[in-house]
mmCIF file of C-alpha atoms and ligand atoms in Angstrom:
data_model
loop_
_atom_site.group_PDB
_atom_site.id
_atom_site.type_symbol
_atom_site.label_atom_id
_atom_site.label_comp_id
_atom_site.label_asym_id
_atom_site.label_seq_id
_atom_site.Cartn_x
_atom_site.Cartn_y
_atom_site.Cartn_z
ATOM 1 C CA MET A 3 -29.999 42.302 75.009
ATOM 2 C CA ARG A 4 -29.020 43.864 71.627
ATOM 3 C CA PRO A 5 -25.712 42.434 70.408
ATOM 4 C CA SER A 6 -22.760 44.941 70.135
ATOM 5 C CA ILE A 7 -21.445 46.012 66.788
ATOM 6 C CA ARG A 8 -18.272 43.972 67.405
ATOM 7 C CA GLU A 9 -20.210 40.912 68.109
ATOM 8 C CA LEU A 10 -22.324 41.235 64.819
ATOM 9 C CA ILE A 11 -19.156 41.626 62.853
ATOM 10 C CA GLU A 12 -16.944 39.158 64.896
ATOM 11 C CA TYR A 13 -19.966 36.550 64.262
ATOM 12 C CA TYR A 14 -18.800 36.337 60.398
ATOM 13 C CA ASN A 15 -15.783 33.775 60.234
ATOM 14 C CA PRO A 16 -13.717 35.013 57.229
ATOM 15 C CA ASN A 17 -11.436 31.840 57.490
ATOM 16 C CA LEU A 18 -13.903 29.289 56.325
ATOM 17 C CA SER A 19 -13.701 27.993 52.860
ATOM 18 C CA LEU A 20 -16.311 28.666 50.438
ATOM 19 C CA ALA A 21 -17.643 25.223 51.091
ATOM 20 C CA GLN A 22 -18.012 25.794 54.511
ATOM 21 C CA ALA A 23 -18.933 29.740 54.588
ATOM 22 C CA PHE A 24 -21.873 31.344 55.652
ATOM 23 C CA THR A 25 -23.127 34.834 54.735
ATOM 24 C CA PRO A 26 -22.843 37.721 57.221
ATOM 25 C CA LEU A 27 -25.433 38.050 59.543
ATOM 26 C CA ALA A 28 -28.839 39.575 58.309
ATOM 27 C CA SER A 29 -28.166 42.468 60.721
ATOM 28 C CA TRP A 30 -25.161 43.690 58.628
ATOM 29 C CA TYR A 31 -27.910 44.764 55.883
ATOM 30 C CA THR A 32 -30.533 46.389 58.510
ATOM 31 C CA ASP A 33 -28.441 47.666 61.265
ATOM 32 C CA PRO A 34 -27.819 51.583 61.001
ATOM 33 C CA ARG A 35 -24.704 51.061 63.059
ATOM 34 C CA ILE A 36 -22.957 48.906 60.625
ATOM 35 C CA ALA A 37 -24.375 51.336 57.640
ATOM 36 C CA GLN A 38 -22.481 54.176 59.790
ATOM 37 C CA LEU A 39 -19.255 52.155 60.116
ATOM 38 C CA GLU A 40 -19.183 51.364 56.520
ATOM 39 C CA LEU A 41 -19.439 55.055 55.468
ATOM 40 C CA ARG A 42 -16.326 55.769 57.687
ATOM 41 C CA THR A 43 -14.332 52.723 56.528
ATOM 42 C CA VAL A 44 -15.296 50.747 53.423
ATOM 43 C CA PHE A 45 -16.360 54.339 51.473
ATOM 44 C CA SER A 46 -13.825 56.407 53.056
ATOM 45 C CA ARG A 47 -10.794 54.219 52.770
ATOM 46 C CA SER A 48 -11.357 53.072 49.191
ATOM 47 C CA TRP A 49 -10.952 54.664 45.973
ATOM 48 C CA GLN A 50 -14.409 55.574 44.589
ATOM 49 C CA MET A 51 -15.139 56.289 41.014
ATOM 50 C CA VAL A 52 -16.624 59.773 40.659
ATOM 51 C CA GLY A 53 -16.896 60.382 36.905
ATOM 52 C CA TYR A 54 -15.227 59.835 33.595
ATOM 53 C CA ILE A 55 -12.361 61.908 32.232
ATOM 54 C CA ASP A 56 -14.203 63.470 29.156
ATOM 55 C CA GLN A 57 -16.302 65.551 31.840
ATOM 56 C CA VAL A 58 -13.338 67.370 32.895
ATOM 57 C CA LEU A 59 -10.781 67.570 29.994
ATOM 58 C CA SER A 60 -10.198 71.323 29.742
ATOM 59 C CA PRO A 61 -9.306 73.901 32.116
ATOM 60 C CA GLY A 62 -12.417 74.954 34.187
ATOM 61 C CA GLN A 63 -14.293 71.814 33.492
ATOM 62 C CA TYR A 64 -15.783 70.219 36.662
ATOM 63 C CA LEU A 65 -18.011 67.633 38.077
ATOM 64 C CA THR A 66 -19.438 67.303 41.508
ATOM 65 C CA SER A 67 -20.057 63.943 43.516
ATOM 66 C CA ASP A 68 -21.252 63.012 46.905
ATOM 67 C CA LEU A 69 -19.197 60.326 48.633
ATOM 68 C CA ALA A 70 -20.221 58.950 51.716
ATOM 69 C CA GLY A 71 -21.986 62.131 52.382
ATOM 70 C CA GLU A 72 -19.052 64.410 51.564
ATOM 71 C CA PRO A 73 -19.489 66.662 48.956
ATOM 72 C CA ILE A 74 -16.716 66.526 46.214
ATOM 73 C CA LEU A 75 -15.603 68.857 43.431
ATOM 74 C CA VAL A 76 -13.265 67.704 40.671
ATOM 75 C CA ILE A 77 -11.825 70.424 38.705
ATOM 76 C CA ARG A 78 -9.251 70.915 35.950
ATOM 77 C CA GLY A 79 -7.119 74.167 37.045
ATOM 78 C CA ARG A 80 -5.974 76.709 34.488
ATOM 79 C CA ASP A 81 -2.565 74.913 34.898
ATOM 80 C CA SER A 82 -4.244 71.876 33.304
ATOM 81 C CA VAL A 83 -3.753 69.660 36.709
ATOM 82 C CA LEU A 84 -6.996 67.949 37.771
ATOM 83 C CA ARG A 85 -7.686 68.282 41.136
ATOM 84 C CA GLY A 86 -10.053 67.136 43.793
ATOM 85 C CA VAL A 87 -11.342 69.187 46.643
ATOM 86 C CA PHE A 88 -14.186 69.127 49.042
ATOM 87 C CA ASN A 89 -17.087 71.120 47.638
ATOM 88 C CA VAL A 90 -17.499 72.821 51.238
ATOM 89 C CA CYS A 91 -16.986 76.575 51.508
ATOM 90 C CA ARG A 92 -14.428 77.807 53.960
ATOM 91 C CA HIS A 93 -16.912 80.434 55.167
ATOM 92 C CA HIS A 94 -19.968 78.863 56.658
ATOM 93 C CA ALA A 95 -19.766 75.416 54.722
ATOM 94 C CA ALA A 96 -22.321 75.860 51.759
ATOM 95 C CA ALA A 97 -21.589 73.871 48.628
ATOM 96 C CA VAL A 98 -19.485 76.201 46.339
ATOM 97 C CA VAL A 99 -20.578 74.534 43.126
ATOM 98 C CA THR A 100 -24.107 73.334 42.787
ATOM 99 C CA GLU A 101 -24.300 71.993 39.339
ATOM 100 C CA ARG A 102 -23.585 68.242 38.675
ATOM 101 C CA GLU A 103 -21.127 69.258 35.888
ATOM 102 C CA GLY A 104 -19.771 72.316 33.948
ATOM 103 C CA LYS A 105 -17.299 74.656 33.173
ATOM 104 C CA ALA A 106 -16.478 77.899 35.125
ATOM 105 C CA GLU A 107 -14.034 80.900 35.114
ATOM 106 C CA ASN A 108 -13.809 80.660 38.836
ATOM 107 C CA LEU A 109 -15.828 79.328 41.772
ATOM 108 C CA ARG A 110 -18.065 81.619 43.391
ATOM 109 C CA CYS A 111 -19.855 80.491 46.668
ATOM 110 C CA PRO A 112 -23.595 81.250 46.343
ATOM 111 C CA TYR A 113 -24.287 82.022 49.880
ATOM 112 C CA HIS A 114 -21.970 85.253 50.259
ATOM 113 C CA GLY A 115 -19.749 85.558 47.270
ATOM 114 C CA TRP A 116 -16.502 84.113 48.491
ATOM 115 C CA THR A 117 -14.751 83.182 45.407
ATOM 116 C CA TYR A 118 -11.996 80.626 44.911
ATOM 117 C CA ASP A 119 -9.821 80.142 41.563
ATOM 118 C CA LEU A 120 -9.671 77.094 39.614
ATOM 119 C CA GLU A 121 -6.962 75.669 41.675
ATOM 120 C CA GLY A 122 -9.230 76.077 44.664
ATOM 121 C CA LYS A 123 -7.190 79.069 46.219
ATOM 122 C CA LEU A 124 -9.361 81.745 47.965
ATOM 123 C CA ILE A 125 -9.329 84.946 45.906
ATOM 124 C CA LEU A 126 -12.239 87.176 47.124
ATOM 125 C CA THR A 127 -13.955 87.555 50.409
ATOM 126 C CA PRO A 128 -16.547 90.435 49.867
ATOM 127 C CA GLU A 129 -17.081 92.677 53.094
ATOM 128 C CA PHE A 130 -14.392 90.960 55.241
ATOM 129 C CA ALA A 131 -12.209 93.869 55.968
ATOM 130 C CA GLY A 132 -11.237 94.092 59.448
ATOM 131 C CA VAL A 133 -11.278 90.611 60.482
ATOM 132 C CA THR A 134 -8.316 89.652 62.409
ATOM 133 C CA ASN A 135 -5.947 86.815 62.254
ATOM 134 C CA PHE A 136 -7.572 85.581 59.026
ATOM 135 C CA ASP A 137 -5.069 84.192 56.534
ATOM 136 C CA ARG A 138 -6.708 83.837 52.927
ATOM 137 C CA SER A 139 -4.052 81.827 51.891
ATOM 138 C CA ALA A 140 -4.865 79.283 54.393
ATOM 139 C CA ASN A 141 -8.456 79.179 53.381
ATOM 140 C CA GLY A 142 -8.557 77.473 50.014
ATOM 141 C CA LEU A 143 -10.834 74.457 49.298
ATOM 142 C CA VAL A 144 -9.749 71.545 51.008
ATOM 143 C CA PRO A 145 -7.974 69.002 48.749
ATOM 144 C CA VAL A 146 -8.860 65.284 48.302
ATOM 145 C CA GLN A 147 -6.923 62.290 46.743
ATOM 146 C CA ILE A 148 -7.514 61.854 43.354
ATOM 147 C CA ALA A 149 -6.119 59.537 40.523
ATOM 148 C CA GLU A 150 -7.357 58.153 37.046
ATOM 149 C CA TRP A 151 -7.504 54.746 35.367
ATOM 150 C CA GLN A 152 -8.989 53.579 32.111
ATOM 151 C CA GLY A 153 -10.403 57.188 31.596
ATOM 152 C CA TRP A 154 -12.208 57.081 34.989
ATOM 153 C CA VAL A 155 -11.608 59.440 37.709
ATOM 154 C CA PHE A 156 -11.306 58.213 41.240
ATOM 155 C CA VAL A 157 -11.277 59.977 44.764
ATOM 156 C CA LYS A 158 -10.295 58.774 48.008
ATOM 157 C CA LEU A 159 -11.480 60.623 51.151
ATOM 158 C CA ASP A 160 -9.169 59.404 53.813
ATOM 159 C CA GLY A 161 -5.616 60.458 53.515
ATOM 160 C CA GLY A 162 -2.729 57.700 53.380
ATOM 161 C CA GLY A 163 -3.480 54.374 52.309
ATOM 162 C CA PRO A 164 -2.747 52.673 49.094
ATOM 163 C CA ASN A 165 -2.616 54.628 45.869
ATOM 164 C CA LEU A 166 -5.134 53.925 43.306
ATOM 165 C CA LYS A 167 -3.205 51.261 41.303
ATOM 166 C CA GLU A 168 -2.355 49.551 44.301
ATOM 167 C CA PHE A 169 -5.834 49.450 45.613
ATOM 168 C CA LEU A 170 -7.043 48.062 42.262
ATOM 169 C CA GLY A 171 -4.325 45.464 42.386
ATOM 170 C CA GLY A 172 -1.932 44.393 39.780
ATOM 171 C CA ASP A 173 -4.123 41.309 38.900
ATOM 172 C CA LEU A 174 -7.075 43.363 37.902
ATOM 173 C CA ILE A 175 -5.081 46.022 35.877
ATOM 174 C CA GLU A 176 -3.446 43.128 34.279
ATOM 175 C CA ARG A 177 -6.685 41.200 33.486
ATOM 176 C CA PHE A 178 -8.347 44.400 32.277
ATOM 177 C CA GLU A 179 -5.713 44.794 29.597
ATOM 178 C CA ARG A 180 -5.721 41.451 28.395
ATOM 179 C CA LEU A 181 -9.574 41.985 27.367
ATOM 180 C CA PRO A 182 -9.583 40.713 23.844
ATOM 181 C CA SER A 183 -12.842 42.591 22.733
ATOM 182 C CA ILE A 184 -11.180 45.809 23.867
ATOM 183 C CA ASN A 185 -7.762 45.397 22.551
ATOM 184 C CA SER A 186 -8.818 44.404 18.940
ATOM 185 C CA GLY A 187 -9.582 47.968 18.314
ATOM 186 C CA PRO A 188 -7.519 49.907 15.487
ATOM 187 C CA GLU A 189 -5.736 52.187 18.015
ATOM 188 C CA PRO A 190 -5.986 51.120 21.632
ATOM 189 C CA ALA A 191 -4.455 54.415 23.065
ATOM 190 C CA GLU A 192 -3.535 54.888 26.845
ATOM 191 C CA GLY A 193 -6.706 53.359 28.180
ATOM 192 C CA ASN A 194 -7.985 50.255 26.705
ATOM 193 C CA LEU A 195 -11.373 51.667 26.745
ATOM 194 C CA GLU A 196 -10.365 54.594 24.551
ATOM 195 C CA ARG A 197 -12.700 53.379 21.821
ATOM 196 C CA LEU A 198 -15.911 53.541 23.803
ATOM 197 C CA PHE A 199 -17.573 56.776 24.465
ATOM 198 C CA TRP A 200 -19.978 57.831 27.164
ATOM 199 C CA PHE A 201 -23.529 58.127 25.876
ATOM 200 C CA GLU A 202 -25.933 58.408 28.893
ATOM 201 C CA ARG A 203 -26.391 58.205 32.534
ATOM 202 C CA ARG A 204 -29.521 56.686 34.457
ATOM 203 C CA SER A 205 -30.182 56.480 38.111
ATOM 204 C CA TYR A 206 -32.045 53.650 39.726
ATOM 205 C CA PHE A 207 -33.414 53.764 43.300
ATOM 206 C CA LEU A 208 -33.867 50.629 45.450
ATOM 207 C CA ASN A 209 -35.376 49.977 48.612
ATOM 208 C CA CYS A 210 -32.650 47.588 49.835
ATOM 209 C CA ASN A 211 -29.253 47.834 51.361
ATOM 210 C CA TRP A 212 -26.372 48.625 48.980
ATOM 211 C CA LYS A 213 -24.680 45.025 49.819
ATOM 212 C CA VAL A 214 -28.003 43.239 48.463
ATOM 213 C CA PHE A 215 -27.418 44.612 44.972
ATOM 214 C CA VAL A 216 -23.686 43.768 45.170
ATOM 215 C CA ASP A 217 -24.369 40.265 46.183
ATOM 216 C CA ASN A 218 -27.005 39.847 43.777
ATOM 217 C CA TYR A 219 -24.500 40.974 41.078
ATOM 218 C CA LEU A 220 -21.769 38.427 42.453
ATOM 219 C CA ASP A 221 -23.764 35.473 42.495
ATOM 220 C CA GLY A 222 -21.881 33.905 39.519
ATOM 221 C CA GLY A 223 -25.012 33.933 37.314
ATOM 222 C CA TYR A 224 -26.998 31.859 39.928
ATOM 223 C CA HIS A 225 -29.994 33.689 39.397
ATOM 224 C CA VAL A 226 -29.726 34.419 35.567
ATOM 225 C CA PRO A 227 -32.145 31.430 34.240
ATOM 226 C CA HIS A 228 -34.555 32.134 37.073
ATOM 227 C CA ILE A 229 -34.864 35.990 37.114
ATOM 228 C CA HIS A 230 -33.468 37.151 33.627
ATOM 229 C CA GLY A 231 -35.233 35.083 30.938
ATOM 230 C CA GLY A 232 -34.330 37.505 28.030
ATOM 231 C CA LEU A 233 -30.649 37.618 29.186
ATOM 232 C CA ALA A 234 -30.453 33.859 29.857
ATOM 233 C CA SER A 235 -31.365 33.385 26.099
ATOM 234 C CA VAL A 236 -28.231 34.899 24.922
ATOM 235 C CA LEU A 237 -25.689 33.728 27.483
ATOM 236 C CA ASP A 238 -24.151 30.267 27.535
ATOM 237 C CA TYR A 239 -25.003 29.852 31.156
ATOM 238 C CA SER A 240 -23.377 26.540 31.772
ATOM 239 C CA GLN A 241 -20.090 28.106 30.397
ATOM 240 C CA TYR A 242 -19.953 30.693 32.857
ATOM 241 C CA THR A 243 -16.668 31.551 34.640
ATOM 242 C CA ILE A 244 -15.943 33.090 37.879
ATOM 243 C CA GLU A 245 -12.263 34.541 38.617
ATOM 244 C CA THR A 246 -11.485 36.152 41.903
ATOM 245 C CA GLY A 247 -8.604 38.346 42.425
ATOM 246 C CA GLU A 248 -7.302 40.553 45.479
ATOM 247 C CA HIS A 249 -9.846 43.237 45.356
ATOM 248 C CA PHE A 250 -11.977 41.987 42.176
ATOM 249 C CA CYS A 251 -14.214 39.565 40.535
ATOM 250 C CA LEU A 252 -14.740 38.879 36.931
ATOM 251 C CA GLN A 253 -17.520 36.725 35.892
ATOM 252 C CA SER A 254 -17.638 35.875 32.252
ATOM 253 C CA SER A 255 -19.828 34.181 29.958
ATOM 254 C CA PRO A 256 -19.716 33.209 26.057
ATOM 255 C CA ILE A 257 -22.329 35.116 24.142
ATOM 256 C CA ALA A 258 -24.262 32.484 22.383
ATOM 257 C CA SER A 259 -24.877 34.470 19.222
ATOM 258 C CA GLY A 260 -27.418 33.204 16.718
ATOM 259 C CA LYS A 261 -29.098 31.098 19.635
ATOM 260 C CA THR A 262 -32.084 33.397 19.213
ATOM 261 C CA GLU A 263 -33.661 36.366 17.227
ATOM 262 C CA SER A 264 -34.719 38.336 20.405
ATOM 263 C CA GLN A 265 -34.572 41.977 21.338
ATOM 264 C CA THR A 266 -31.882 41.102 23.662
ATOM 265 C CA ALA A 267 -29.778 39.092 21.104
ATOM 266 C CA ALA A 268 -30.037 42.076 18.587
ATOM 267 C CA VAL A 269 -28.018 44.308 21.176
ATOM 268 C CA ARG A 270 -25.755 41.894 22.816
ATOM 269 C CA LYS A 271 -23.487 40.757 20.437
ATOM 270 C CA GLY A 272 -19.842 39.597 20.626
ATOM 271 C CA GLU A 273 -17.864 36.824 21.996
ATOM 272 C CA ARG A 274 -18.193 37.283 25.730
ATOM 273 C CA ALA A 275 -20.006 39.251 28.301
ATOM 274 C CA ASN A 276 -17.389 40.363 30.809
ATOM 275 C CA TYR A 277 -18.759 41.633 34.230
ATOM 276 C CA PHE A 278 -16.129 43.232 36.503
ATOM 277 C CA TRP A 279 -16.640 43.861 39.931
ATOM 278 C CA LEU A 280 -14.137 45.921 41.925
ATOM 279 C CA TYR A 281 -14.391 46.155 45.593
ATOM 280 C CA PRO A 282 -16.515 47.754 47.117
ATOM 281 C CA ASN A 283 -19.314 49.122 44.760
ATOM 282 C CA LEU A 284 -18.331 49.231 41.276
ATOM 283 C CA MET A 285 -19.199 47.339 38.289
ATOM 284 C CA ILE A 286 -18.013 47.272 34.751
ATOM 285 C CA ASN A 287 -19.817 45.430 32.210
ATOM 286 C CA ILE A 288 -18.285 44.910 28.731
ATOM 287 C CA TYR A 289 -20.086 43.356 25.834
ATOM 288 C CA ASP A 290 -17.972 43.914 22.589
ATOM 289 C CA GLU A 291 -18.791 47.527 21.727
ATOM 290 C CA VAL A 292 -21.144 48.124 24.579
ATOM 291 C CA MET A 293 -20.044 48.902 28.186
ATOM 292 C CA ASP A 294 -21.765 50.229 31.356
ATOM 293 C CA THR A 295 -20.561 51.085 34.673
ATOM 294 C CA ASN A 296 -23.078 50.593 37.690
ATOM 295 C CA LEU A 297 -21.783 52.607 40.879
ATOM 296 C CA VAL A 298 -23.767 51.351 43.894
ATOM 297 C CA ILE A 299 -24.385 53.940 46.461
ATOM 298 C CA PRO A 300 -25.721 53.564 49.854
ATOM 299 C CA ARG A 301 -28.215 56.175 50.676
ATOM 300 C CA GLY A 302 -29.515 54.759 54.078
ATOM 301 C CA VAL A 303 -29.326 51.376 55.478
ATOM 302 C CA ASP A 304 -32.154 50.268 53.265
ATOM 303 C CA LYS A 305 -31.846 52.601 50.368
ATOM 304 C CA THR A 306 -29.575 52.361 47.460
ATOM 305 C CA GLU A 307 -28.945 54.461 44.366
ATOM 306 C CA VAL A 308 -27.317 52.729 41.416
ATOM 307 C CA ILE A 309 -25.734 55.294 38.924
ATOM 308 C CA PHE A 310 -25.383 53.491 35.472
ATOM 309 C CA ASP A 311 -23.421 55.049 32.885
ATOM 310 C CA TYR A 312 -23.823 53.618 29.318
ATOM 311 C CA TYR A 313 -20.831 53.728 26.854
ATOM 312 C CA PHE A 314 -20.738 53.062 23.158
ATOM 313 C CA ALA A 315 -18.253 52.671 20.338
ATOM 314 C CA ASP A 316 -20.604 54.846 18.144
ATOM 315 C CA THR A 317 -22.380 57.601 19.647
ATOM 316 C CA SER A 318 -23.272 59.481 16.353
ATOM 317 C CA ASP A 319 -26.956 60.433 15.671
ATOM 318 C CA GLN A 320 -27.185 57.602 13.285
ATOM 319 C CA ALA A 321 -26.300 54.999 16.199
ATOM 320 C CA ARG A 322 -28.552 56.757 18.662
ATOM 321 C CA GLU A 323 -31.825 54.393 18.098
ATOM 322 C CA LYS A 324 -29.664 51.320 18.494
ATOM 323 C CA ASN A 325 -27.915 52.717 21.609
ATOM 324 C CA LEU A 326 -31.327 53.335 23.246
ATOM 325 C CA ALA A 327 -32.451 49.819 22.325
ATOM 326 C CA SER A 328 -29.381 48.497 24.153
ATOM 327 C CA ILE A 329 -30.157 50.678 27.121
ATOM 328 C CA ALA A 330 -33.816 49.565 27.104
ATOM 329 C CA VAL A 331 -32.654 45.797 27.394
ATOM 330 C CA SER A 332 -30.410 46.851 30.199
ATOM 331 C CA GLU A 333 -33.407 48.505 31.987
ATOM 332 C CA GLN A 334 -35.478 45.524 31.780
ATOM 333 C CA ILE A 335 -32.649 43.228 33.311
ATOM 334 C CA GLN A 336 -32.262 46.100 35.949
ATOM 335 C CA SER A 337 -35.945 46.077 36.718
ATOM 336 C CA GLU A 338 -36.007 42.253 37.273
ATOM 337 C CA ASP A 339 -32.820 42.739 39.574
ATOM 338 C CA VAL A 340 -34.714 45.679 41.643
ATOM 339 C CA ALA A 341 -37.715 43.453 42.439
ATOM 340 C CA ILE A 342 -35.692 40.416 43.779
ATOM 341 C CA CYS A 343 -33.319 42.886 45.955
ATOM 342 C CA GLU A 344 -36.346 44.617 47.431
ATOM 343 C CA SER A 345 -37.711 40.981 48.211
ATOM 344 C CA VAL A 346 -34.335 40.046 49.675
ATOM 345 C CA GLN A 347 -34.366 43.162 51.931
ATOM 346 C CA ARG A 348 -37.627 42.292 53.203
ATOM 347 C CA GLY A 349 -36.671 38.837 54.015
ATOM 348 C CA LEU A 350 -33.549 40.048 55.618
ATOM 349 C CA ASN A 351 -35.626 41.957 58.166
ATOM 350 C CA SER A 352 -37.602 38.771 59.057
ATOM 351 C CA ARG A 353 -37.146 36.701 62.243
ATOM 352 C CA ALA A 354 -36.914 33.797 60.149
ATOM 353 C CA TYR A 355 -33.477 34.492 58.555
ATOM 354 C CA ASN A 356 -30.139 34.980 60.014
ATOM 355 C CA SER A 357 -27.702 34.072 57.514
ATOM 356 C CA GLY A 358 -27.644 31.616 54.457
ATOM 357 C CA ARG A 359 -24.795 29.294 52.677
ATOM 358 C CA LEU A 360 -23.020 29.739 49.375
ATOM 359 C CA SER A 361 -22.931 27.730 46.171
ATOM 360 C CA VAL A 362 -19.248 26.347 45.516
ATOM 361 C CA ARG A 363 -20.116 26.437 41.642
ATOM 362 C CA ARG A 364 -21.463 29.945 41.649
ATOM 363 C CA GLU A 365 -20.887 32.253 44.597
ATOM 364 C CA ALA A 366 -17.162 32.695 45.111
ATOM 365 C CA GLY A 367 -17.390 36.400 44.216
ATOM 366 C CA GLU A 368 -19.598 36.988 47.131
ATOM 367 C CA HIS A 369 -17.381 35.118 49.608
ATOM 368 C CA LEU A 370 -14.585 37.449 48.478
ATOM 369 C CA PHE A 371 -16.775 40.433 49.120
ATOM 370 C CA HIS A 372 -17.974 39.505 52.395
ATOM 371 C CA ARG A 373 -14.184 38.682 53.691
ATOM 372 C CA LEU A 374 -13.033 42.162 52.203
ATOM 373 C CA LEU A 375 -15.848 43.814 53.976
ATOM 374 C CA HIS A 376 -15.361 41.900 57.266
ATOM 375 C CA ALA A 377 -11.666 42.821 57.305
ATOM 376 C CA ASP A 378 -12.497 46.567 56.666
ATOM 377 C CA LEU A 379 -15.130 46.574 59.393
ATOM 378 C CA ILE A 380 -12.925 45.106 61.959
ATOM 379 C CA ALA A 381 -10.068 47.433 60.949
ATOM 380 C CA GLY A 382 -12.447 50.434 61.376
ATOM 381 C CA LEU A 383 -14.031 49.319 64.626
ATOM 382 C CA SER A 384 -10.363 48.941 66.139
ATOM 383 C CA ASP A 385 -9.653 52.375 64.957
ATOM 384 C CA GLN A 386 -12.739 53.777 66.472
ATOM 385 C CA GLU A 387 -12.222 52.024 69.876
ATOM 386 C CA ALA A 388 -8.626 53.252 69.864
ATOM 387 C CA THR A 389 -9.516 56.892 69.581
ATOM 388 C CA VAL A 390 -12.680 56.716 72.370
HETATM 389 S S1 FES B 27 -20.785 80.026 52.902
HETATM 390 FE FE1 FES B 27 -19.565 80.428 50.968
HETATM 391 S S2 FES B 27 -19.429 82.669 51.135
HETATM 392 FE FE2 FES B 27 -20.569 82.047 53.160
HETATM 393 FE FE1 FE2 B 28 -29.406 40.329 37.651
#
């Protein structure tokens, strides 16, 4: 008989130490029931990064996103307040805004022309005279929680719960502020990343569960010498450190500058590579004056989109070639990770694999990830059973 979803989740024992721990069952990565539950729990209860503040600086500027299947619109009002709303028309549910980003005077639904102002209030309903018991003021776009941190915009689907800072945790916020490579700038303004500017976005599609990508990221550099020859040549792998906090993991490696003259070495300079992971699905990778974020989005139980946003200190035309060379190195690393993640997904589907063990030296980040996931899934399951 097929095990129940509760059995699959409870099979994982979060109380084991890293030395004793097993990975979650392979079915966490292949069973659509788990994928559904994750959307309602992990992705609905966490603060999710949807964009960066430069996209929405002035009144009317907006960005759209898709969060756990929910269309989201982030827009700066005429009153300069940044708001998040569901991008779902109150008439017959069409997306009101269809572009990924832009600037608007007001928000006109493309379906029947209902129009909302920049604050989400419904201001125009063509050919709607005579409709009884209809209160226009009660039919604005539905708000969603929104907050900013370090120049990124975050949204949370479920109401209540921790605010963004509580969710990120004081330990992460403090750790981020201590980054020497970021604080050494001439004028670190409100955000420590103030000196870096967005340059380009690239999306990658993988045939694997989103957690395979996260696990791969969190293996403490275990795979680096085996999979990433180019990267291994510039990182001092033996000095790799792994720090886990409440909701985050920081993997860090000294950069062995001058070790080689490779293409990788030319664009990965500085003292340390810092790889932050924020539960559940955001990575922030910082090398001196280069940064990229990776947002890992489930697109089905065995499909994942990873959105890379690249940031550089200098985004002028003169720096363009150098920045593109840096992205090319990142793409090479990414293609190596895609291949291994897809191989893992095939293995997770095999009858020969159920679960595995973790390296004490390397895999503390994965252990944290699995325990946080387990807690969210158990809580979501209990809520679901309580409402049936
Ligand atoms: S669905 Fe938007 S106006 Fe009809
Ligand atoms: Fe990798």
